Short mmCIF file of C-alpha atoms in Angstrom, two decimals:
data_model
loop_
_atom_site.label_atom_id
_atom_site.label_comp_id
_atom_site.label_asym_id
_atom_site.label_seq_id
_atom_site.Cartn_x
_atom_site.Cartn_y
_atom_site.Cartn_z
CA UNK A 1 8.56 -58.76 17.32
CA UNK A 2 6.34 -58.34 14.30
CA UNK A 3 5.74 -54.85 13.00
CA UNK A 4 2.42 -54.32 11.24
CA UNK A 5 1.21 -51.17 9.47
CA UNK A 6 -1.16 -49.21 11.69
CA UNK A 7 -2.96 -45.90 11.78
CA UNK A 8 -2.95 -43.20 14.43
CA UNK A 9 -5.43 -43.71 17.29
CA UNK A 10 -8.22 -41.15 17.78
CA UNK A 11 -6.86 -39.70 21.04
CA UNK A 12 -4.91 -36.64 22.14
CA UNK A 13 -1.79 -38.81 22.18
CA UNK A 14 -2.67 -39.78 18.63
CA UNK A 15 -2.78 -36.08 17.71
CA UNK A 16 0.71 -35.59 19.21
CA UNK A 17 2.07 -38.59 17.34
CA UNK A 18 0.43 -37.52 14.08
CA UNK A 19 1.79 -33.98 14.42
CA UNK A 20 5.35 -34.90 15.32
CA UNK A 21 5.65 -37.63 12.69
CA UNK A 22 3.96 -35.55 9.96
CA UNK A 23 6.01 -32.39 10.64
CA UNK A 24 9.27 -34.32 10.80
CA UNK A 25 8.56 -36.40 7.69
CA UNK A 26 7.42 -33.40 5.64
CA UNK A 27 10.69 -31.62 6.44
CA UNK A 28 12.65 -34.74 5.43
CA UNK A 29 10.71 -35.20 2.17
CA UNK A 30 10.93 -31.57 1.13
CA UNK A 31 14.64 -31.59 1.95
CA UNK A 32 15.03 -34.70 -0.22
CA UNK A 33 13.20 -32.96 -3.07
CA UNK A 34 15.50 -29.96 -2.69
CA UNK A 35 18.51 -32.27 -3.03
CA UNK A 36 17.07 -33.58 -6.31
CA UNK A 37 16.59 -30.00 -7.53
CA UNK A 38 20.30 -29.35 -6.92
CA UNK A 39 20.92 -31.84 -9.73
CA UNK A 40 18.85 -29.93 -12.31
CA UNK A 41 21.63 -27.49 -13.34
CA UNK A 42 23.74 -30.48 -14.46
CA UNK A 43 21.18 -31.04 -17.22
CA UNK A 44 22.48 -27.93 -18.90
CA UNK A 45 25.66 -29.84 -19.75
CA UNK A 46 23.54 -31.90 -22.16
CA UNK A 47 22.86 -28.86 -24.28
CA UNK A 48 20.75 -25.80 -24.58
CA UNK A 49 17.06 -25.54 -25.42
CA UNK A 50 16.29 -22.08 -26.73
CA UNK A 51 12.86 -20.51 -26.36
CA UNK A 52 12.83 -19.77 -30.09
CA UNK A 53 13.17 -23.46 -31.01
CA UNK A 54 10.05 -24.26 -28.98
CA UNK A 55 7.68 -21.42 -29.78
CA UNK A 56 5.18 -21.59 -32.61
CA UNK A 57 3.34 -24.86 -32.09
CA UNK A 58 -0.15 -25.17 -33.51
CA UNK B 1 26.13 4.77 -12.36
CA UNK B 2 23.41 2.45 -13.72
CA UNK B 3 20.36 1.56 -11.71
CA UNK B 4 19.26 -1.96 -12.65
CA UNK B 5 15.95 -3.76 -12.27
CA UNK B 6 15.96 -5.57 -8.90
CA UNK B 7 13.33 -8.04 -10.14
CA UNK B 8 11.48 -8.93 -13.34
CA UNK B 9 8.42 -6.83 -14.06
CA UNK B 10 6.76 -4.15 -16.12
CA UNK B 11 7.64 -0.45 -16.13
CA UNK B 12 4.53 1.46 -15.07
CA UNK B 13 5.74 5.06 -15.15
CA UNK B 14 8.95 7.03 -15.34
CA UNK B 15 9.13 9.91 -12.91
CA UNK B 16 12.23 11.71 -14.22
CA UNK B 17 13.61 13.07 -17.50
CA UNK B 18 17.13 13.09 -18.89
CA UNK B 19 18.96 16.06 -17.40
CA UNK B 20 16.93 16.19 -14.16
CA UNK B 21 18.83 16.56 -10.89
CA UNK B 22 17.87 13.86 -8.44
CA UNK B 23 18.42 13.58 -4.72
CA UNK B 24 19.30 10.48 -2.68
CA UNK B 25 16.35 8.07 -2.24
CA UNK B 26 14.25 9.83 -4.88
CA UNK B 27 11.88 7.55 -6.81
CA UNK B 28 13.01 7.43 -10.46
CA UNK B 29 10.42 5.06 -11.83
CA UNK B 30 7.67 2.71 -10.80
CA UNK B 31 7.66 -0.92 -11.84
CA UNK B 32 5.11 -3.64 -11.32
CA UNK B 33 6.01 -7.15 -10.27
CA UNK B 34 3.45 -9.79 -9.27
CA UNK B 35 0.72 -7.15 -9.31
CA UNK B 36 2.59 -4.91 -6.86
CA UNK B 37 3.88 -1.48 -7.73
CA UNK B 38 7.34 -0.65 -6.43
CA UNK B 39 9.22 2.64 -6.54
CA UNK B 40 12.77 2.23 -7.82
CA UNK B 41 15.02 4.79 -6.09
CA UNK B 42 18.53 6.12 -6.49
CA UNK B 43 21.07 5.64 -3.71
CA UNK B 44 23.14 8.58 -5.00
CA UNK B 45 22.31 12.12 -5.89
CA UNK B 46 23.22 13.36 -9.34
CA UNK B 47 21.88 14.07 -12.79
CA UNK B 48 19.88 11.64 -14.93
CA UNK B 49 22.12 10.86 -17.86
CA UNK B 50 20.14 8.25 -19.69
CA UNK B 51 16.84 6.37 -19.42
CA UNK B 52 17.00 2.90 -20.94
CA UNK B 53 13.34 1.86 -20.70
CA UNK B 54 9.88 3.06 -21.72
CA UNK B 55 6.62 2.88 -19.77
CA UNK B 56 4.89 -0.43 -20.51
CA UNK B 57 8.14 -2.23 -21.22
CA UNK B 58 8.83 -5.66 -19.69
CA UNK B 59 12.22 -5.96 -18.00
CA UNK B 60 14.28 -8.80 -16.52
CA UNK B 61 16.28 -8.80 -13.30
CA UNK B 62 19.47 -6.81 -13.86
CA UNK B 63 18.24 -4.89 -16.93
CA UNK B 64 19.62 -1.34 -16.79
CA UNK B 65 16.83 1.16 -16.13
CA UNK B 66 18.32 4.60 -15.57
CA UNK B 67 21.83 5.98 -15.45
CA UNK B 68 22.58 8.66 -12.83
CA UNK B 69 25.92 10.49 -12.85
CA UNK C 1 -66.65 -21.07 -2.45
CA UNK C 2 -64.37 -18.82 -0.40
CA UNK C 3 -63.33 -21.78 1.74
CA UNK C 4 -62.39 -23.67 -1.39
CA UNK C 5 -60.32 -20.70 -2.60
CA UNK C 6 -58.50 -20.37 0.74
CA UNK C 7 -57.89 -24.09 0.80
CA UNK C 8 -56.26 -23.93 -2.63
CA UNK C 9 -54.19 -20.94 -1.53
CA UNK C 10 -52.99 -22.81 1.53
CA UNK C 11 -52.00 -25.76 -0.65
CA UNK C 12 -50.01 -23.37 -2.84
CA UNK C 13 -48.28 -21.80 0.17
CA UNK C 14 -47.38 -25.31 1.34
CA UNK C 15 -45.65 -25.87 -2.01
CA UNK C 16 -43.39 -22.87 -1.36
CA UNK C 17 -40.71 -22.54 1.25
CA UNK C 18 -42.50 -19.75 3.10
CA UNK C 19 -43.71 -21.94 5.95
CA UNK C 20 -40.40 -23.65 6.61
CA UNK C 21 -38.00 -20.69 6.81
CA UNK C 22 -36.15 -20.69 10.16
CA UNK C 23 -34.36 -17.92 12.11
CA UNK C 24 -31.16 -19.81 11.30
CA UNK C 25 -31.89 -19.49 7.60
CA UNK C 26 -32.37 -15.75 8.02
CA UNK C 27 -29.07 -15.45 9.88
CA UNK C 28 -27.23 -17.39 7.18
CA UNK C 29 -28.77 -15.16 4.52
CA UNK C 30 -27.23 -12.27 6.44
CA UNK C 31 -23.88 -14.15 6.54
CA UNK C 32 -24.09 -14.59 2.74
CA UNK C 33 -24.84 -10.87 2.47
CA UNK C 34 -21.77 -10.05 4.57
CA UNK C 35 -19.58 -12.15 2.26
CA UNK C 36 -20.97 -10.28 -0.76
CA UNK C 37 -20.37 -6.98 1.04
CA UNK C 38 -16.75 -7.89 1.84
CA UNK C 39 -16.22 -8.82 -1.81
CA UNK C 40 -17.79 -5.71 -3.31
CA UNK C 41 -17.00 -3.00 -0.76
CA UNK C 42 -13.70 -4.26 0.67
CA UNK C 43 -12.48 -6.11 -2.45
CA UNK C 44 -11.65 -9.20 -0.36
CA UNK C 45 -11.33 -12.09 -2.85
CA UNK C 46 -14.34 -11.06 -4.98
CA UNK C 47 -13.71 -13.91 -7.40
CA UNK C 48 -14.47 -16.37 -4.62
CA UNK C 49 -16.76 -14.56 -2.21
CA UNK C 50 -19.39 -13.44 -4.73
CA UNK C 51 -20.16 -17.01 -5.76
CA UNK C 52 -19.92 -18.37 -2.22
CA UNK C 53 -22.10 -15.58 -0.78
CA UNK C 54 -24.73 -15.88 -3.48
CA UNK C 55 -25.13 -19.63 -3.22
CA UNK C 56 -25.04 -19.42 0.59
CA UNK C 57 -28.07 -17.12 0.40
CA UNK C 58 -29.86 -19.35 -2.10
CA UNK C 59 -29.07 -22.49 -0.09
CA UNK C 60 -30.77 -20.98 2.94
CA UNK C 61 -33.99 -20.09 1.17
CA UNK C 62 -36.16 -23.16 1.75
CA UNK C 63 -38.41 -24.40 -0.99
CA UNK C 64 -36.36 -25.42 -3.99
CA UNK C 65 -34.33 -28.59 -4.22
CA UNK C 66 -31.32 -26.79 -5.68
CA UNK C 67 -28.94 -28.11 -3.02
CA UNK C 68 -30.69 -31.43 -2.33
CA UNK C 69 -29.44 -34.62 -3.99
CA UNK C 70 -30.48 -34.35 -7.63
CA UNK C 71 -30.53 -30.52 -7.50
CA UNK C 72 -28.31 -28.47 -9.76
CA UNK C 73 -26.02 -27.10 -7.02
CA UNK C 74 -25.70 -30.60 -5.61
CA UNK C 75 -23.99 -31.61 -8.84
CA UNK C 76 -21.46 -28.83 -8.29
CA UNK C 77 -20.90 -30.26 -4.81
CA UNK C 78 -20.45 -33.71 -6.36
CA UNK C 79 -17.39 -32.30 -8.12
CA UNK C 80 -15.90 -31.70 -4.68
CA UNK C 81 -17.23 -34.93 -3.21
CA UNK C 82 -15.50 -36.92 -5.94
CA UNK C 83 -12.43 -34.65 -5.50
CA UNK C 84 -12.32 -33.64 -9.17
CA UNK C 85 -12.50 -29.87 -8.73
CA UNK C 86 -9.40 -29.22 -6.54
CA UNK C 87 -6.99 -31.01 -8.93
CA UNK C 88 -8.44 -29.03 -11.86
CA UNK C 89 -7.72 -25.80 -9.99
CA UNK C 90 -4.16 -27.01 -9.46
CA UNK C 91 -3.92 -27.63 -13.21
CA UNK C 92 -4.69 -23.94 -13.76
CA UNK C 93 -2.37 -22.80 -10.98
CA UNK C 94 0.46 -24.85 -12.51
CA UNK C 95 -0.04 -23.10 -15.83
CA UNK C 96 0.13 -19.69 -14.14
CA UNK C 97 3.18 -20.15 -11.97
CA UNK C 98 6.88 -19.90 -12.78
CA UNK C 99 8.71 -22.27 -10.43
CA UNK C 100 12.03 -20.68 -11.44
CA UNK C 101 12.64 -18.90 -8.11
CA UNK C 102 12.25 -22.18 -6.26
CA UNK C 103 14.42 -24.19 -8.66
CA UNK C 104 17.11 -21.51 -8.49
CA UNK C 105 17.61 -21.83 -4.74
CA UNK C 106 16.54 -25.27 -3.46
CA UNK C 107 18.06 -24.59 -0.03
CA UNK C 108 15.08 -22.37 0.82
CA UNK C 109 12.56 -25.12 0.05
CA UNK C 110 12.76 -26.39 3.59
CA UNK C 111 10.99 -23.21 4.71
CA UNK C 112 7.96 -24.50 2.83
CA UNK C 113 7.77 -27.27 5.39
CA UNK C 114 8.91 -25.21 8.40
CA UNK C 115 6.08 -22.73 7.91
CA UNK C 116 3.47 -25.39 8.50
CA UNK C 117 3.85 -26.03 12.21
CA UNK C 118 0.59 -24.08 12.52
CA UNK C 119 -1.22 -27.06 11.02
CA UNK C 120 -0.06 -29.27 13.86
CA UNK C 121 -0.65 -26.72 16.63
CA UNK C 122 -4.25 -26.51 15.42
CA UNK C 123 -4.62 -30.30 15.24
CA UNK C 124 -3.41 -30.75 18.82
CA UNK C 125 -5.59 -27.90 20.11
CA UNK C 126 -8.63 -29.19 18.21
CA UNK C 127 -8.16 -32.64 19.68
CA UNK C 128 -7.58 -31.13 23.15
CA UNK C 129 -11.01 -29.48 23.09
CA UNK C 130 -12.47 -32.98 23.06
CA UNK C 131 -15.04 -31.87 20.49
CA UNK C 132 -13.45 -33.25 17.34
CA UNK C 133 -12.31 -36.64 16.08
CA UNK C 134 -8.71 -36.85 14.90
CA UNK C 135 -9.89 -36.86 11.30
CA UNK C 136 -11.84 -33.64 11.92
CA UNK C 137 -8.84 -32.16 13.72
CA UNK C 138 -6.71 -32.96 10.66
CA UNK C 139 -9.15 -31.15 8.38
CA UNK C 140 -9.15 -28.14 10.72
CA UNK C 141 -5.35 -28.14 10.90
CA UNK C 142 -4.96 -28.07 7.14
CA UNK C 143 -6.55 -24.59 7.15
CA UNK C 144 -3.07 -23.51 8.29
CA UNK C 145 -1.67 -24.73 4.99
CA UNK C 146 -3.21 -21.57 3.49
CA UNK C 147 -3.99 -23.39 0.27
CA UNK C 148 -7.67 -23.47 -0.73
CA UNK C 149 -7.77 -26.45 -3.09
CA UNK C 150 -5.49 -28.48 -0.83
CA UNK C 151 -7.64 -27.71 2.24
CA UNK C 152 -10.77 -28.77 0.32
CA UNK C 153 -9.08 -31.92 -0.95
CA UNK C 154 -7.95 -33.06 2.49
CA UNK C 155 -11.25 -32.11 4.13
CA UNK C 156 -13.28 -34.05 1.58
CA UNK C 157 -11.18 -37.11 2.39
CA UNK C 158 -11.15 -36.72 6.19
CA UNK C 159 -14.31 -34.90 7.28
CA UNK C 160 -16.52 -33.79 4.37
CA UNK C 161 -19.18 -32.40 6.75
CA UNK C 162 -16.68 -29.69 7.80
CA UNK C 163 -16.14 -28.49 4.22
CA UNK C 164 -18.00 -25.16 4.53
CA UNK C 165 -16.23 -24.15 7.74
CA UNK C 166 -12.78 -25.16 6.51
CA UNK C 167 -13.21 -23.55 3.09
CA UNK C 168 -14.59 -20.30 4.49
CA UNK C 169 -11.83 -20.10 7.13
CA UNK C 170 -9.05 -20.90 4.64
CA UNK C 171 -10.16 -18.41 1.99
CA UNK C 172 -10.99 -15.63 4.48
CA UNK C 173 -7.69 -15.86 6.33
CA UNK C 174 -5.79 -15.96 3.03
CA UNK C 175 -7.48 -12.67 2.12
CA UNK C 176 -6.57 -11.31 5.56
CA UNK C 177 -2.91 -12.41 5.50
CA UNK C 178 -1.62 -8.85 4.95
CA UNK C 179 -3.20 -8.08 8.35
CA UNK C 180 -2.47 -11.35 10.18
CA UNK C 181 1.18 -11.90 9.26
CA UNK C 182 3.11 -8.61 9.73
CA UNK C 183 2.66 -8.29 13.53
CA UNK C 184 3.92 -11.87 14.00
CA UNK C 185 6.83 -11.25 11.63
CA UNK C 186 7.86 -8.04 13.38
CA UNK C 187 7.57 -9.58 16.82
CA UNK C 188 10.02 -12.36 15.93
CA UNK C 189 12.65 -10.34 14.01
CA UNK C 190 14.86 -7.35 14.62
CA UNK C 191 15.04 -4.36 12.30
CA UNK C 192 18.52 -5.46 11.23
CA UNK C 193 17.26 -8.92 10.32
CA UNK C 194 14.37 -7.53 8.32
CA UNK C 195 16.84 -5.34 6.40
CA UNK C 196 19.06 -8.19 5.22
CA UNK C 197 19.55 -7.92 1.47
CA UNK C 198 19.82 -11.10 -0.54
CA UNK C 199 22.15 -11.95 -3.39
CA UNK C 200 20.78 -12.32 -6.91
CA UNK C 201 19.28 -15.72 -7.74
CA UNK C 202 20.72 -17.68 -10.65
CA UNK C 203 19.05 -17.96 -14.04
CA UNK C 204 17.08 -21.18 -14.53
CA UNK C 205 17.23 -22.53 -18.07
CA UNK C 206 14.29 -23.68 -20.18
CA UNK C 207 15.53 -27.28 -20.07
CA UNK C 208 15.48 -27.30 -16.26
CA UNK C 209 11.99 -25.84 -16.20
CA UNK C 210 10.75 -28.52 -18.61
CA UNK C 211 12.33 -31.39 -16.69
CA UNK C 212 11.14 -30.09 -13.29
CA UNK C 213 7.44 -31.12 -13.58
CA UNK C 214 8.41 -34.67 -14.54
CA UNK C 215 10.78 -34.98 -11.58
CA UNK C 216 8.20 -33.75 -9.07
CA UNK C 217 5.35 -35.78 -10.54
CA UNK C 218 7.42 -38.97 -10.32
CA UNK C 219 8.54 -38.30 -6.73
CA UNK C 220 5.04 -37.44 -5.50
CA UNK C 221 3.33 -40.38 -7.21
CA UNK C 222 5.96 -42.66 -5.74
CA UNK C 223 6.10 -41.33 -2.19
CA UNK C 224 2.83 -39.51 -1.55
CA UNK C 225 0.01 -41.33 -3.38
CA UNK C 226 -2.79 -39.68 -1.35
CA UNK C 227 -2.07 -36.22 -2.81
CA UNK C 228 -0.81 -37.41 -6.19
CA UNK C 229 -3.92 -36.17 -8.06
CA UNK C 230 -3.29 -32.58 -6.95
CA UNK C 231 0.44 -32.40 -7.55
CA UNK C 232 0.26 -34.36 -10.79
CA UNK C 233 -2.22 -31.87 -12.21
CA UNK C 234 -0.14 -28.94 -10.91
CA UNK C 235 2.86 -30.33 -12.75
CA UNK C 236 0.89 -31.04 -15.95
CA UNK C 237 -0.30 -27.42 -15.97
CA UNK C 238 3.26 -26.24 -15.38
CA UNK C 239 4.59 -28.42 -18.19
CA UNK C 240 2.02 -26.96 -20.62
CA UNK C 241 3.31 -23.52 -19.61
CA UNK C 242 7.02 -24.19 -19.73
CA UNK C 243 7.24 -26.07 -23.05
CA UNK C 244 6.08 -22.82 -24.73
CA UNK C 245 4.87 -24.83 -27.71
CA UNK C 246 1.26 -25.28 -26.58
CA UNK C 247 0.63 -21.75 -25.41
CA UNK C 248 -3.04 -22.10 -26.36
CA UNK C 249 -3.55 -25.00 -23.95
CA UNK C 250 -1.59 -23.29 -21.20
CA UNK C 251 -3.66 -20.13 -21.56
CA UNK C 252 -6.91 -22.09 -21.61
CA UNK C 253 -6.23 -23.95 -18.37
CA UNK C 254 -4.83 -20.84 -16.67
CA UNK C 255 -7.72 -18.59 -17.68
CA UNK C 256 -10.88 -20.09 -19.18
CA UNK C 257 -10.89 -23.47 -17.47
CA UNK C 258 -9.83 -21.88 -14.18
CA UNK C 259 -12.73 -19.44 -14.39
CA UNK C 260 -15.25 -22.19 -15.09
CA UNK C 261 -13.93 -24.28 -12.21
CA UNK C 262 -13.95 -21.26 -9.88
CA UNK C 263 -17.66 -20.75 -10.56
CA UNK C 264 -18.43 -24.41 -9.84
CA UNK C 265 -16.23 -24.41 -6.72
CA UNK C 266 -17.77 -21.29 -5.20
CA UNK C 267 -21.31 -22.51 -5.87
CA UNK C 268 -20.46 -25.85 -4.31
CA UNK C 269 -18.90 -24.35 -1.17
CA UNK C 270 -21.68 -21.78 -0.69
CA UNK C 271 -24.39 -24.38 -1.13
CA UNK C 272 -23.04 -26.39 1.81
CA UNK C 273 -23.52 -23.45 4.18
CA UNK C 274 -26.97 -24.52 5.38
CA UNK C 275 -28.03 -23.05 8.71
CA UNK C 276 -28.49 -26.36 10.52
CA UNK C 277 -24.89 -27.44 9.89
CA UNK C 278 -23.11 -24.08 9.85
CA UNK C 279 -24.63 -22.29 12.84
CA UNK C 280 -22.97 -24.26 15.59
CA UNK C 281 -20.44 -23.57 18.30
CA UNK C 282 -18.04 -25.85 16.42
CA UNK C 283 -17.95 -23.37 13.54
CA UNK C 284 -16.68 -20.65 15.87
CA UNK C 285 -14.09 -23.05 17.27
CA UNK C 286 -12.94 -23.97 13.76
CA UNK C 287 -12.60 -20.32 12.76
CA UNK C 288 -10.54 -19.68 15.92
CA UNK C 289 -8.33 -22.71 15.40
CA UNK C 290 -7.81 -21.76 11.76
CA UNK C 291 -6.55 -18.33 12.80
CA UNK C 292 -4.18 -19.94 15.31
CA UNK C 293 -2.94 -22.22 12.51
CA UNK C 294 -2.15 -19.19 10.29
CA UNK C 295 -0.36 -17.35 13.09
CA UNK C 296 1.52 -20.49 14.14
CA UNK C 297 2.61 -21.17 10.57
CA UNK C 298 3.87 -17.63 10.07
CA UNK C 299 5.81 -17.82 13.34
CA UNK C 300 7.33 -21.24 12.68
CA UNK C 301 8.41 -20.13 9.20
CA UNK C 302 10.23 -17.09 10.56
CA UNK C 303 11.79 -19.15 13.35
CA UNK C 304 12.83 -21.79 10.80
CA UNK C 305 14.56 -19.12 8.70
CA UNK C 306 16.38 -17.79 11.76
CA UNK C 307 17.54 -21.31 12.59
CA UNK C 308 18.87 -21.69 9.05
CA UNK C 309 20.91 -18.55 9.62
CA UNK C 310 22.79 -20.30 12.45
CA UNK C 311 24.42 -22.44 9.77
CA UNK C 312 24.58 -20.13 6.75
CA UNK C 313 27.49 -17.89 5.82
CA UNK C 314 25.33 -15.70 3.60
CA UNK C 315 22.45 -14.87 5.95
CA UNK C 316 18.94 -14.99 4.58
CA UNK C 317 16.26 -12.47 5.42
CA UNK C 318 14.11 -14.26 8.03
CA UNK C 319 10.97 -12.69 6.55
CA UNK C 320 11.35 -15.27 3.77
CA UNK C 321 10.27 -17.86 6.35
CA UNK C 322 6.81 -16.38 6.65
CA UNK C 323 6.45 -16.74 2.88
CA UNK C 324 6.72 -20.50 3.34
CA UNK C 325 2.96 -20.49 3.88
CA UNK C 326 1.47 -21.78 0.66
CA UNK C 327 -0.88 -19.10 -0.62
CA UNK C 328 0.94 -17.92 -3.76
CA UNK C 329 1.79 -15.10 -4.11
CA UNK C 330 0.06 -13.46 -1.12
CA UNK C 331 2.60 -14.59 1.48
CA UNK C 332 5.54 -13.57 -0.72
CA UNK C 333 3.97 -10.13 -1.23
CA UNK C 334 3.51 -9.68 2.52
CA UNK C 335 7.18 -10.54 3.14
CA UNK C 336 8.19 -8.13 0.37
CA UNK C 337 6.13 -5.26 1.75
CA UNK C 338 7.39 -5.75 5.31
CA UNK C 339 11.02 -5.85 4.11
CA UNK C 340 10.55 -2.80 1.90
CA UNK C 341 9.30 -0.79 4.88
CA UNK C 342 12.66 -1.25 6.61
CA UNK C 343 14.78 -0.66 3.54
CA UNK C 344 13.36 0.86 0.33
CA UNK C 345 16.09 -0.87 -1.73
CA UNK C 346 15.34 -4.35 -0.48
CA UNK C 347 13.08 -6.03 -3.04
CA UNK C 348 12.72 -9.57 -1.75
CA UNK C 349 9.64 -10.62 -3.72
CA UNK C 350 11.49 -12.98 -6.07
CA UNK C 351 13.49 -14.46 -3.19
CA UNK C 352 10.28 -14.90 -1.20
CA UNK C 353 8.61 -16.66 -4.14
CA UNK C 354 11.01 -19.60 -3.63
CA UNK C 355 9.78 -20.56 -0.14
CA UNK C 356 6.27 -19.48 -1.13
CA UNK C 357 6.16 -22.00 -4.00
CA UNK C 358 7.81 -24.61 -1.79
CA UNK C 359 4.94 -23.94 0.62
CA UNK C 360 2.53 -25.40 -1.95
CA UNK C 361 4.54 -28.61 -1.84
CA UNK C 362 4.94 -28.32 1.94
CA UNK C 363 1.17 -28.24 2.46
CA UNK C 364 0.64 -31.06 -0.02
CA UNK C 365 3.31 -33.21 1.63
CA UNK C 366 1.95 -32.56 5.14
CA UNK C 367 -1.57 -33.32 3.91
CA UNK C 368 -0.43 -36.45 2.11
CA UNK C 369 1.40 -37.82 5.14
CA UNK C 370 -1.60 -36.95 7.32
CA UNK C 371 -3.97 -38.90 5.04
CA UNK C 372 -1.56 -41.81 5.01
CA UNK C 373 -1.18 -41.82 8.83
CA UNK C 374 -4.94 -41.73 9.24
CA UNK C 375 -5.32 -44.63 6.84
CA UNK C 376 -7.13 -42.69 4.09
CA UNK C 377 -6.34 -43.62 0.50
#
């Protein structure tokens, strides 16, 4: 069996497929992004960036 | 007992003075956060002992606002 | 002599639009007037509705070529057609918004996706009417994302002829969210649930806030190319804000540039509201489906939050779910106000900002996947 990339057909069934796949995938992707954000606090082990050291650009 | 800022924002107005008696759920001051004005109340009755902020001041979450004894 | 004079006069009248004005034009001029009235008298989104209403009126006065190809307003529309305007708005939004509340509590991000089931309810219903293609249904569904620039972006890629209907529905319902959302939220929650107080969110450091835009921009460009222009610009704007060093640039994109783009956007949207395309039964259907999408999204967000509570030890206030709808910060404010009514000590605005900001990504991700599934680059 060969799997080729395809798009959703323009039918009511297509709308169901689009909706289910899109809703499910968006939950998965946003969950994956949230997992990445859990890693951000570990950056603070590298050191501290103070607001004062950044302010005053030209 | 200190009443702290529940969110970051700006103090709009202070409704009480040091020495005032306040009742439970009375609004002590009004602060603005994300363009919404919110009344900050006291859960206890008592006397206002100290006010830590001025109108117009920017506060962070947890900043002490008013002390009620 | 008199005949000659009348003949000249007639030729002059022919030059004007007087002879070609239709009842539809008159009705649309009234519609434009209503938008202006809502803006001025009711203070509903005046920054958007004044420009849209004005150019809607002008677009329906026949005669000039203002909205025809080559006309001045048509160039404003070209900014939408070439999808340049929506990413520039996102640049400004990025420079205005502090993503701290979202970074502080990533677990609530999922609500930003959960609150978008309304998009899909509307797509299925639109397709079920038999009156729309699936691409049109997608554009109608994205109204439920409650994100103006995103709705315009997706519509311009899927069904540009529906732009006026989608834009008007999205912006009007966003203005009406304080009326649309609370009944749905109250119906799906108990008083005890609405009174749940949340624990303080952690402090997010400057370093995290600076790294955040890079992380998101890389992920989105990698996984969701169709919406990369929007999110990339959102993250660039946010970076300008968070580095603190280029305050002048951050302020310019958040204020001056944003204002310029808003004028162009509103002119462009209003100028597409010509009677012959706007006054159709489909417009009514789209407005109805858009409302269903908003209600559905609010409901699915609240239900999503309640489902999260099945697994959480520290329960979250389910009203946060309704804030998962993208329009920042309207949805978070609505959640805050509803919670405050139950308990005057429960200030959930900052907690609600987390899902609310995640909602921006939720809409963008849903839109990006939709474009990909429909084969649009």
